[in-house]
mmCIF file of C-alpha atoms in Angstrom:
data_model
loop_
_atom_site.group_PDB
_atom_site.id
_atom_site.type_symbol
_atom_site.label_atom_id
_atom_site.label_comp_id
_atom_site.label_asym_id
_atom_site.label_seq_id
_atom_site.Cartn_x
_atom_site.Cartn_y
_atom_site.Cartn_z
ATOM 1 C CA MET A 1 146.048 103.672 160.858
ATOM 2 C CA PRO A 2 147.644 107.189 160.499
ATOM 3 C CA ALA A 3 146.466 109.266 157.631
ATOM 4 C CA GLY A 4 148.560 109.092 154.658
ATOM 5 C CA THR A 5 149.866 105.437 154.977
ATOM 6 C CA VAL A 6 149.748 102.931 152.243
ATOM 7 C CA PRO A 7 147.259 99.960 152.879
ATOM 8 C CA PRO A 8 149.042 96.549 153.291
ATOM 9 C CA VAL A 9 150.275 94.681 150.498
ATOM 10 C CA ARG A 10 148.075 91.750 151.266
ATOM 11 C CA TRP A 11 145.270 93.514 149.989
ATOM 12 C CA HIS A 12 146.584 94.534 146.777
ATOM 13 C CA HIS A 13 147.653 90.876 146.371
ATOM 14 C CA GLY A 14 144.478 89.536 147.231
ATOM 15 C CA GLY A 15 142.705 91.719 144.457
ATOM 16 C CA MET A 16 145.398 90.498 141.884
ATOM 17 C CA ASP A 17 144.462 86.944 143.017
ATOM 18 C CA ILE A 18 140.750 87.381 142.475
ATOM 19 C CA LEU A 19 141.365 89.093 138.899
ATOM 20 C CA LEU A 20 143.737 86.158 138.010
ATOM 21 C CA ARG A 21 141.240 83.721 139.129
ATOM 22 C CA LEU A 22 138.435 85.486 137.357
ATOM 23 C CA LEU A 23 140.474 85.475 134.195
ATOM 24 C CA VAL A 24 141.293 81.831 134.459
ATOM 25 C CA ALA A 25 137.653 80.896 135.019
ATOM 26 C CA ILE A 26 136.690 82.697 131.962
ATOM 27 C CA GLY A 27 139.467 81.242 129.911
ATOM 28 C CA PHE A 28 138.132 77.897 131.054
ATOM 29 C CA ALA A 29 134.498 78.785 130.355
ATOM 30 C CA LEU A 30 135.543 79.744 126.862
ATOM 31 C CA LEU A 31 137.600 76.700 126.262
ATOM 32 C CA VAL A 32 134.532 74.523 127.579
ATOM 33 C CA THR A 33 132.077 76.179 125.306
ATOM 34 C CA ALA A 34 134.444 75.623 122.356
ATOM 35 C CA VAL A 35 134.974 71.933 123.133
ATOM 36 C CA ALA A 36 131.157 71.438 123.638
ATOM 37 C CA ALA A 37 130.428 73.381 120.408
ATOM 38 C CA VAL A 38 132.655 70.994 118.621
ATOM 39 C CA VAL A 39 131.499 67.895 120.093
ATOM 40 C CA LEU A 40 127.754 68.843 119.425
ATOM 41 C CA HIS A 41 128.605 69.703 115.646
ATOM 42 C CA LEU A 42 130.405 66.539 115.029
ATOM 43 C CA VAL A 43 127.720 64.479 116.789
ATOM 44 C CA PHE A 44 124.748 66.141 114.950
ATOM 45 C CA ARG A 45 126.536 66.084 111.594
ATOM 46 C CA ALA A 46 126.974 62.187 111.894
ATOM 47 C CA LEU A 47 123.338 61.860 113.002
ATOM 48 C CA GLY A 48 122.276 64.425 110.151
ATOM 49 C CA ARG A 49 123.531 61.973 107.510
ATOM 50 C CA ARG A 50 121.239 59.263 108.677
ATOM 51 C CA GLU A 51 118.400 61.192 110.497
ATOM 52 C CA ARG A 52 116.613 64.111 108.946
ATOM 53 C CA TRP A 53 115.438 65.493 112.294
ATOM 54 C CA ALA A 54 118.926 65.698 113.710
ATOM 55 C CA ALA A 55 120.121 68.107 110.971
ATOM 56 C CA SER A 56 116.902 70.226 111.470
ATOM 57 C CA LEU A 57 117.462 70.316 115.258
ATOM 58 C CA SER A 58 121.013 71.465 114.770
ATOM 59 C CA ARG A 59 120.023 74.129 112.251
ATOM 60 C CA ARG A 60 117.514 75.453 114.653
ATOM 61 C CA THR A 61 119.173 75.350 118.017
ATOM 62 C CA LYS A 62 122.872 75.395 117.099
ATOM 63 C CA HIS A 63 123.531 79.138 117.883
ATOM 64 C CA PRO A 64 121.209 79.759 120.752
ATOM 65 C CA THR A 65 122.617 76.488 122.380
ATOM 66 C CA ARG A 66 126.247 77.808 122.160
ATOM 67 C CA THR A 67 125.068 81.121 123.384
ATOM 68 C CA LEU A 68 123.308 79.667 126.212
ATOM 69 C CA LEU A 69 126.082 77.327 127.241
ATOM 70 C CA LEU A 70 128.661 80.230 126.972
ATOM 71 C CA VAL A 71 126.607 82.825 129.116
ATOM 72 C CA ALA A 72 126.016 80.040 131.916
ATOM 73 C CA LEU A 73 129.429 79.124 132.002
ATOM 74 C CA LEU A 74 130.521 82.863 132.228
ATOM 75 C CA TRP A 75 128.133 83.450 134.788
ATOM 76 C CA THR A 76 129.434 80.422 137.025
ATOM 77 C CA ALA A 77 133.040 81.570 136.426
ATOM 78 C CA PHE A 78 132.169 84.959 137.551
ATOM 79 C CA ALA A 79 130.301 83.763 140.803
ATOM 80 C CA SER A 80 132.772 81.507 141.907
ATOM 81 C CA SER A 81 135.647 83.768 141.165
ATOM 82 C CA ILE A 82 134.128 87.046 142.863
ATOM 83 C CA PRO A 83 133.238 86.552 146.691
ATOM 84 C CA ASP A 84 129.993 87.554 147.922
ATOM 85 C CA THR A 85 131.050 90.452 150.588
ATOM 86 C CA ASP A 86 130.632 94.012 150.884
ATOM 87 C CA ALA A 87 133.956 94.714 149.313
ATOM 88 C CA TYR A 88 132.546 94.013 146.019
ATOM 89 C CA PRO A 89 128.932 95.848 145.854
ATOM 90 C CA TRP A 90 128.772 95.741 142.110
ATOM 91 C CA ARG A 91 128.702 91.877 142.197
ATOM 92 C CA ASP A 92 124.906 91.762 142.593
ATOM 93 C CA THR A 93 124.373 93.959 139.546
ATOM 94 C CA VAL A 94 126.706 91.870 137.291
ATOM 95 C CA SER A 95 124.771 88.718 138.461
ATOM 96 C CA HIS A 96 121.335 90.350 137.786
ATOM 97 C CA VAL A 97 122.692 91.280 134.232
ATOM 98 C CA PHE A 98 123.752 87.670 133.804
ATOM 99 C CA LEU A 99 120.342 86.377 134.938
ATOM 100 C CA VAL A 100 118.563 88.805 132.338
ATOM 101 C CA VAL A 101 120.856 87.658 129.599
ATOM 102 C CA THR A 102 120.373 83.891 130.628
ATOM 103 C CA ILE A 103 116.521 84.268 130.408
ATOM 104 C CA GLY A 104 116.861 86.038 127.318
ATOM 105 C CA VAL A 105 118.945 83.475 125.416
ATOM 106 C CA GLY A 106 116.870 80.524 127.035
ATOM 107 C CA THR A 107 113.749 82.030 125.607
ATOM 108 C CA TRP A 108 115.511 82.240 122.366
ATOM 109 C CA PHE A 109 116.659 78.660 122.621
ATOM 110 C CA ALA A 110 112.890 77.668 123.725
ATOM 111 C CA CYS A 111 111.631 79.449 120.469
ATOM 112 C CA GLY A 112 114.017 77.515 118.191
ATOM 113 C CA LEU A 113 112.985 74.157 120.121
ATOM 114 C CA ALA A 114 109.401 74.834 119.720
ATOM 115 C CA ILE A 115 109.859 75.493 115.934
ATOM 116 C CA PHE A 116 111.646 72.325 115.550
ATOM 117 C CA LEU A 117 109.075 70.267 117.332
ATOM 118 C CA GLU A 118 106.272 71.794 115.381
ATOM 119 C CA SER A 119 107.885 71.394 112.137
ATOM 120 C CA LEU A 120 109.173 67.986 112.915
ATOM 121 C CA GLY A 121 106.429 66.111 110.745
ATOM 122 C CA LEU A 122 106.188 68.829 107.925
ATOM 123 C CA HIS A 123 108.553 66.638 105.657
ATOM 124 C CA LYS A 124 106.131 63.827 105.395
ATOM 125 C CA TYR A 125 103.612 66.369 103.802
ATOM 126 C CA ARG A 126 105.184 67.337 100.363
ATOM 127 C CA VAL A 127 103.621 70.418 98.504
ATOM 128 C CA ASP A 128 105.550 69.781 95.236
ATOM 129 C CA VAL A 129 103.138 67.012 94.510
ATOM 130 C CA PRO A 130 99.832 67.149 92.297
ATOM 131 C CA ASP A 131 97.504 66.360 95.107
ATOM 132 C CA ASN A 132 98.977 68.373 97.953
ATOM 133 C CA ARG A 133 95.574 69.725 99.629
ATOM 134 C CA VAL A 134 96.366 67.916 102.849
ATOM 135 C CA ALA A 135 99.803 68.925 102.836
ATOM 136 C CA ARG A 136 99.091 72.692 102.398
ATOM 137 C CA ARG A 137 96.336 72.736 105.187
ATOM 138 C CA ILE A 138 98.942 70.988 107.616
ATOM 139 C CA ARG A 139 101.584 73.374 106.665
ATOM 140 C CA THR A 140 99.316 76.406 107.151
ATOM 141 C CA GLN A 141 98.253 75.312 110.371
ATOM 142 C CA VAL A 142 101.918 74.653 111.633
ATOM 143 C CA LEU A 143 102.863 78.148 110.516
ATOM 144 C CA ILE A 144 100.079 79.821 112.542
ATOM 145 C CA LEU A 145 100.926 77.752 115.540
ATOM 146 C CA ARG A 146 104.567 78.660 115.439
ATOM 147 C CA ARG A 147 104.106 82.258 115.210
ATOM 148 C CA LEU A 148 101.507 81.805 117.988
ATOM 149 C CA THR A 149 103.986 79.679 120.078
ATOM 150 C CA VAL A 150 106.799 82.348 119.585
ATOM 151 C CA ALA A 151 104.624 85.072 120.622
ATOM 152 C CA VAL A 152 103.650 83.397 123.871
ATOM 153 C CA LEU A 153 107.438 82.495 124.700
ATOM 154 C CA VAL A 154 108.544 86.043 124.069
ATOM 155 C CA ILE A 155 105.743 87.369 126.495
ATOM 156 C CA ILE A 156 106.740 84.942 129.173
ATOM 157 C CA GLY A 157 110.315 85.568 128.627
ATOM 158 C CA VAL A 158 109.699 89.302 129.064
ATOM 159 C CA GLY A 159 107.525 88.695 132.161
ATOM 160 C CA ALA A 160 110.208 86.622 133.670
ATOM 161 C CA ILE A 161 112.757 89.353 132.946
ATOM 162 C CA LEU A 162 110.462 92.024 134.682
ATOM 163 C CA LEU A 163 110.040 89.887 137.616
ATOM 164 C CA THR A 164 113.677 89.835 138.492
ATOM 165 C CA PHE A 165 113.785 93.551 139.123
ATOM 166 C CA PRO A 166 112.857 94.825 142.761
ATOM 167 C CA GLY A 167 109.611 96.207 143.211
ATOM 168 C CA VAL A 168 107.840 94.714 140.227
ATOM 169 C CA GLU A 169 105.870 92.249 142.584
ATOM 170 C CA ALA A 170 104.258 95.237 144.335
ATOM 171 C CA ALA A 171 103.354 96.666 141.053
ATOM 172 C CA GLY A 172 101.917 93.433 139.759
ATOM 173 C CA ALA A 173 99.455 93.535 142.714
ATOM 174 C CA SER A 174 98.178 96.877 141.996
ATOM 175 C CA VAL A 175 97.901 95.861 138.112
ATOM 176 C CA LEU A 176 95.933 92.723 138.994
ATOM 177 C CA ALA A 177 93.822 94.802 141.257
ATOM 178 C CA SER A 178 92.569 97.079 138.341
ATOM 179 C CA ALA A 179 92.919 94.191 135.513
ATOM 180 C CA GLY A 180 88.941 94.549 134.854
ATOM 181 C CA LEU A 181 89.570 98.244 133.634
ATOM 182 C CA ILE A 182 92.694 97.575 131.918
ATOM 183 C CA SER A 183 91.200 94.589 130.029
ATOM 184 C CA VAL A 184 88.378 96.722 128.793
ATOM 185 C CA ILE A 185 90.689 99.671 127.781
ATOM 186 C CA ALA A 186 92.839 97.469 126.042
ATOM 187 C CA GLY A 187 90.211 95.523 124.289
ATOM 188 C CA LEU A 188 88.718 98.738 123.040
ATOM 189 C CA ALA A 189 92.146 100.076 121.901
ATOM 190 C CA ALA A 190 93.360 96.757 120.288
ATOM 191 C CA GLN A 191 89.779 95.763 118.744
ATOM 192 C CA SER A 192 90.871 95.540 115.378
ATOM 193 C CA THR A 193 94.248 93.913 116.026
ATOM 194 C CA LEU A 194 92.713 91.342 118.105
ATOM 195 C CA GLY A 195 90.097 90.651 115.465
ATOM 196 C CA ASN A 196 92.548 90.017 112.995
ATOM 197 C CA VAL A 197 94.469 87.485 115.224
ATOM 198 C CA PHE A 198 91.470 85.410 115.887
ATOM 199 C CA ALA A 199 90.461 85.866 112.281
ATOM 200 C CA GLY A 200 93.927 84.242 111.481
ATOM 201 C CA MET A 201 93.650 81.468 113.738
ATOM 202 C CA GLN A 202 90.159 80.848 112.204
ATOM 203 C CA LEU A 203 91.609 80.819 108.691
ATOM 204 C CA ALA A 204 94.356 78.258 109.673
ATOM 205 C CA PHE A 205 92.137 75.709 111.505
ATOM 206 C CA SER A 206 88.757 76.263 109.226
ATOM 207 C CA GLY A 207 90.471 75.271 105.912
ATOM 208 C CA SER A 208 88.845 78.135 104.073
ATOM 209 C CA ILE A 209 92.248 79.179 102.788
ATOM 210 C CA ARG A 210 95.636 77.300 102.884
ATOM 211 C CA VAL A 211 99.217 78.283 101.554
ATOM 212 C CA ASP A 212 99.429 78.034 97.744
ATOM 213 C CA ASP A 213 95.623 78.184 97.280
ATOM 214 C CA VAL A 214 94.624 79.851 94.171
ATOM 215 C CA VAL A 215 91.983 82.754 94.775
ATOM 216 C CA VAL A 216 90.363 85.595 93.421
ATOM 217 C CA VAL A 217 90.099 88.654 95.577
ATOM 218 C CA GLU A 218 89.032 92.021 94.614
ATOM 219 C CA THR A 219 88.857 90.900 90.910
ATOM 220 C CA GLN A 220 92.728 89.877 91.219
ATOM 221 C CA TRP A 221 93.942 86.443 90.556
ATOM 222 C CA GLY A 222 96.784 85.097 92.598
ATOM 223 C CA ARG A 223 98.156 82.590 94.998
ATOM 224 C CA ILE A 224 98.232 82.758 99.031
ATOM 225 C CA GLU A 225 101.695 83.103 99.771
ATOM 226 C CA GLU A 226 101.817 83.728 103.350
ATOM 227 C CA ILE A 227 99.277 83.757 106.360
ATOM 228 C CA THR A 228 100.292 85.324 109.595
ATOM 229 C CA LEU A 229 98.148 86.202 112.718
ATOM 230 C CA THR A 230 97.172 89.542 111.331
ATOM 231 C CA TYR A 231 97.377 89.466 107.464
ATOM 232 C CA VAL A 232 97.467 87.360 104.454
ATOM 233 C CA VAL A 233 99.776 88.011 101.292
ATOM 234 C CA VAL A 234 98.481 87.114 98.011
ATOM 235 C CA HIS A 235 101.058 86.692 95.154
ATOM 236 C CA LEU A 236 99.325 88.025 92.207
ATOM 237 C CA TRP A 237 99.829 86.752 88.727
ATOM 238 C CA ASP A 238 101.901 89.627 87.658
ATOM 239 C CA ASP A 239 104.182 89.337 90.519
ATOM 240 C CA ARG A 240 102.728 91.941 92.836
ATOM 241 C CA ARG A 241 101.837 91.276 96.407
ATOM 242 C CA PHE A 242 98.477 91.884 97.538
ATOM 243 C CA VAL A 243 98.330 92.222 101.367
ATOM 244 C CA LEU A 244 94.927 91.877 102.956
ATOM 245 C CA PRO A 245 93.901 91.890 106.663
ATOM 246 C CA SER A 246 92.878 88.200 108.096
ATOM 247 C CA THR A 247 89.406 89.531 108.729
ATOM 248 C CA TYR A 248 88.929 90.117 104.982
ATOM 249 C CA PHE A 249 88.536 86.496 104.461
ATOM 250 C CA THR A 250 86.304 85.962 107.091
ATOM 251 C CA SER A 251 83.829 88.613 106.295
ATOM 252 C CA THR A 252 84.053 89.034 102.496
ATOM 253 C CA PRO A 253 83.200 86.484 99.801
ATOM 254 C CA PHE A 254 86.067 85.438 97.659
ATOM 255 C CA GLU A 255 86.743 82.919 95.145
ATOM 256 C CA ASN A 256 89.128 79.641 96.160
ATOM 257 C CA TRP A 257 89.909 77.732 92.922
ATOM 258 C CA THR A 258 91.721 74.997 94.777
ATOM 259 C CA ARG A 259 89.554 74.416 97.880
ATOM 260 C CA THR A 260 89.100 70.761 97.329
ATOM 261 C CA ASN A 261 91.239 70.011 94.227
ATOM 262 C CA SER A 262 93.294 71.841 91.669
ATOM 263 C CA GLU A 263 91.410 70.930 88.488
ATOM 264 C CA LEU A 264 89.451 73.508 86.864
ATOM 265 C CA LEU A 265 86.889 73.796 83.868
ATOM 266 C CA GLY A 266 87.371 77.034 81.390
ATOM 267 C CA ALA A 267 85.567 78.340 78.671
ATOM 268 C CA VAL A 268 86.616 79.916 75.321
ATOM 269 C CA GLU A 269 83.699 82.095 73.320
ATOM 270 C CA PHE A 270 83.684 83.031 69.715
ATOM 271 C CA ASP A 271 81.007 85.113 67.819
ATOM 272 C CA LEU A 272 81.083 83.945 64.542
ATOM 273 C CA ASP A 273 79.051 84.057 61.131
ATOM 274 C CA TRP A 274 75.919 81.992 60.249
ATOM 275 C CA ARG A 275 78.057 79.994 57.885
ATOM 276 C CA VAL A 276 80.393 78.529 60.524
ATOM 277 C CA ARG A 277 80.354 74.705 60.383
ATOM 278 C CA PRO A 278 80.304 73.601 64.194
ATOM 279 C CA SER A 279 80.932 69.915 63.423
ATOM 280 C CA GLU A 280 84.153 70.589 61.489
ATOM 281 C CA MET A 281 85.005 73.025 64.197
ATOM 282 C CA ARG A 282 84.577 70.179 66.876
ATOM 283 C CA VAL A 283 86.765 67.801 64.983
ATOM 284 C CA GLU A 284 89.647 70.612 64.724
ATOM 285 C CA LEU A 285 89.145 71.202 68.615
ATOM 286 C CA ASP A 286 89.814 67.312 69.026
ATOM 287 C CA ARG A 287 93.110 67.603 67.098
ATOM 288 C CA ILE A 288 94.077 70.773 68.981
ATOM 289 C CA LEU A 289 93.540 69.359 72.449
ATOM 290 C CA ASP A 290 95.425 65.993 71.521
ATOM 291 C CA ARG A 291 98.573 68.021 70.705
ATOM 292 C CA THR A 292 98.975 69.670 74.018
ATOM 293 C CA GLU A 293 99.643 68.308 77.575
ATOM 294 C CA LEU A 294 97.721 71.293 79.352
ATOM 295 C CA TRP A 295 94.564 69.369 78.781
ATOM 296 C CA ASP A 296 94.003 66.675 81.457
ATOM 297 C CA LYS A 297 91.555 64.910 79.141
ATOM 298 C CA ARG A 298 88.606 65.149 81.409
ATOM 299 C CA VAL A 299 86.287 67.419 79.404
ATOM 300 C CA LYS A 300 86.002 68.922 75.979
ATOM 301 C CA VAL A 301 83.075 70.528 74.717
ATOM 302 C CA LEU A 302 81.977 72.623 71.744
ATOM 303 C CA GLN A 303 78.590 74.068 71.691
ATOM 304 C CA VAL A 304 76.556 76.846 69.956
ATOM 305 C CA THR A 305 75.119 78.554 72.978
ATOM 306 C CA ASP A 306 73.406 81.379 71.058
ATOM 307 C CA ALA A 307 72.467 82.546 67.643
ATOM 308 C CA VAL A 308 70.879 85.910 67.482
ATOM 309 C CA GLN A 309 71.384 89.484 66.114
ATOM 310 C CA GLY A 310 73.442 88.364 63.016
ATOM 311 C CA TYR A 311 76.080 86.144 65.042
ATOM 312 C CA VAL A 312 76.309 82.624 66.162
ATOM 313 C CA ARG A 313 78.213 82.138 69.737
ATOM 314 C CA VAL A 314 80.142 79.034 69.899
ATOM 315 C CA ARG A 315 81.624 78.032 73.382
ATOM 316 C CA VAL A 316 84.425 75.523 73.843
ATOM 317 C CA LEU A 317 84.883 74.162 77.466
ATOM 318 C CA ALA A 318 87.913 72.176 78.464
ATOM 319 C CA THR A 319 89.616 71.145 81.699
ATOM 320 C CA SER A 320 93.272 71.526 83.065
ATOM 321 C CA HIS A 321 95.244 70.559 85.904
ATOM 322 C CA ASP A 322 95.651 73.710 87.644
ATOM 323 C CA ALA A 323 94.645 77.519 87.203
ATOM 324 C CA PRO A 324 97.992 78.623 85.476
ATOM 325 C CA SER A 325 97.694 75.463 83.111
ATOM 326 C CA LEU A 326 93.937 76.367 82.440
ATOM 327 C CA PHE A 327 94.764 80.230 81.542
ATOM 328 C CA ASP A 328 97.558 78.894 79.243
ATOM 329 C CA LEU A 329 95.046 76.177 77.629
ATOM 330 C CA ARG A 330 92.237 78.770 76.964
ATOM 331 C CA CYS A 331 94.745 80.963 75.302
ATOM 332 C CA TYR A 332 96.165 77.960 73.384
ATOM 333 C CA ILE A 333 92.617 76.904 71.989
ATOM 334 C CA ARG A 334 91.548 80.643 71.204
ATOM 335 C CA GLU A 335 94.917 81.094 69.150
ATOM 336 C CA GLU A 336 94.630 77.884 67.276
ATOM 337 C CA LEU A 337 91.028 78.213 66.435
ATOM 338 C CA VAL A 338 91.305 81.709 65.090
ATOM 339 C CA ASP A 339 94.204 80.481 62.860
ATOM 340 C CA TRP A 340 92.052 77.539 61.751
ATOM 341 C CA ILE A 341 88.883 79.719 60.802
ATOM 342 C CA GLN A 342 91.116 82.343 59.112
ATOM 343 C CA ARG A 343 92.949 79.442 57.013
ATOM 344 C CA THR A 344 89.975 77.074 56.171
ATOM 345 C CA HIS A 345 86.904 78.775 57.022
ATOM 346 C CA PRO A 346 87.069 82.695 55.961
ATOM 347 C CA ASP A 347 83.461 82.725 55.292
ATOM 348 C CA ALA A 348 82.739 81.962 58.957
ATOM 349 C CA LEU A 349 84.469 85.221 60.133
ATOM 350 C CA PRO A 350 82.101 87.700 61.767
ATOM 351 C CA VAL A 351 80.725 90.246 59.377
ATOM 352 C CA GLN A 352 78.418 93.378 59.795
ATOM 353 C CA ARG A 353 75.663 93.388 57.205
ATOM 354 C CA VAL A 354 74.277 96.761 56.220
ATOM 355 C CA LEU A 355 71.058 97.089 53.715
ATOM 356 C CA MET A 356 71.492 99.797 51.305
ATOM 357 C CA VAL A 357 67.907 101.024 50.340
ATOM 358 C CA ASP A 358 67.319 104.232 48.040
ATOM 359 C CA GLU A 359 64.658 106.511 49.410
ATOM 360 C CA VAL A 360 61.559 107.009 47.025
ATOM 361 C CA ALA A 361 58.883 109.562 47.602
ATOM 362 C CA THR A 362 55.553 107.765 48.007
ATOM 363 C CA PRO A 363 52.324 109.724 46.357
ATOM 364 C CA ARG A 364 49.596 110.223 48.913
ATOM 365 C CA ARG A 365 46.643 108.110 48.471
ATOM 366 C CA ARG A 366 43.092 109.622 48.192
ATOM 367 C CA GLY A 367 40.981 109.606 51.291
ATOM 368 C CA ALA A 368 43.986 109.371 53.294
ATOM 369 C CA SER A 369 43.462 110.642 56.738
ATOM 370 C CA THR A 370 45.467 113.959 57.785
ATOM 371 C CA ALA A 371 46.689 115.077 61.159
ATOM 372 C CA SER A 372 43.434 116.953 61.883
ATOM 373 C CA ASP A 373 41.409 113.852 61.823
ATOM 374 C CA SER A 374 43.035 112.413 64.953
ATOM 375 C CA ALA A 375 44.103 115.596 66.820
ATOM 376 C CA LEU A 376 42.625 116.674 70.021
ATOM 377 C CA PHE A 377 42.089 120.355 69.298
ATOM 378 C CA THR A 378 40.746 120.163 65.827
ATOM 379 C CA PRO A 379 39.100 123.253 64.055
ATOM 380 C CA ASP A 380 35.655 121.885 65.018
ATOM 381 C CA GLN A 381 36.756 122.175 68.610
ATOM 382 C CA GLN A 382 37.387 125.816 68.752
ATOM 383 C CA ASP A 383 35.870 126.239 72.267
ATOM 384 C CA ARG A 384 38.020 123.579 73.555
ATOM 385 C CA ALA A 385 41.061 125.143 71.920
ATOM 386 C CA ALA A 386 40.137 128.687 73.308
ATOM 387 C CA LEU A 387 40.498 127.472 76.653
ATOM 388 C CA PHE A 388 44.025 126.731 76.268
ATOM 389 C CA THR A 389 45.021 129.557 73.855
ATOM 390 C CA GLY A 390 42.668 132.614 74.507
ATOM 391 C CA PRO A 391 43.282 135.159 77.161
ATOM 392 C CA ILE A 392 43.060 134.519 80.758
ATOM 393 C CA GLN A 393 39.409 135.300 82.291
ATOM 394 C CA THR A 394 39.396 137.167 85.660
ATOM 395 C CA SER A 395 36.618 138.031 87.979
ATOM 396 C CA GLY A 396 34.159 136.038 85.951
ATOM 397 C CA ILE A 397 34.058 138.873 83.243
ATOM 398 C CA ARG A 398 34.218 137.748 79.445
ATOM 399 C CA PRO A 399 36.523 139.903 77.476
ATOM 400 C CA SER A 400 33.635 140.898 75.349
ATOM 401 C CA GLU A 401 31.751 142.459 78.370
ATOM 402 C CA ARG A 402 34.605 144.672 79.431
#
């Protein structure tokens, strides 16, 4: 063909035909995706009215399912519209992009499906009931497994994406050849992180702490709010969040107030005057506890535990349903008994006794001993006193002989 001549029209028409066919395929893919999304939505909404799992599955996988279907149909439309010839060298690049996106969206869908399967039986274990120890243990284990599953699926997805690039296989062989050295270096670099990960898994399956357990850590009282693979979040009583590494709970002693049950025993102590009447105070305690629902009617004790140094120590023991109720119960008992003592027995209030004595000079008795009678260096012991008060002797010469 001479230079400067226009290419045949049939090539131009062929390119337009391919473009129109691609646009039609894309439109058809969008239409199919929309219809499928509507059908799935209607089906799962109908099932969700009767089955709880259908509503949960739809909520977890709705968006990744639609995205995966759209990407797969668009990839099919592109592959069927653009011929695999040398005239379209960019076809392989676009197909590779579709492959990477499909793997990524597929990993998203697999994570949502795994979370749904792991949470399928959680509705049977309610945590809003008084005896929820087993439910909290199951929920804690499921949450840890969920995070571990998502991490594994993400790693597999990233590995699958990397394997789609040319040359990764050869690089993988060299990596495997030096796996021993890399594992040692990675183990040393991530020692604390891996330790927290294993500690988090140990906490999940050992049952030492669970979500919603009431604990005392670092003299702080709070509730376990979240347990992850590397750290634990404690919701303190004043709405602060205390974030601790998972290894803290495997290496440091701490108090767990709801390890086996939530019922607790609390003490209220008073330092009162000796004129207090414990029997009448005990009767008043019975009336106080009968007027509140904070007391679980298991234990109520009033005892005099000490009576020295001018005070009588009275201790009240009472039980409650859980830690917050016990704190309120102790404050309530303390306030009511203080008010009762002030109204009816003011003589039992603690007082400080002071004995006022006038100092009178006492005449010396005859024959009384003096300080010199019991002194070590008395006037009769002048030689002995001279050893410590006289001049220092030198060269064995006495001062009188110089």
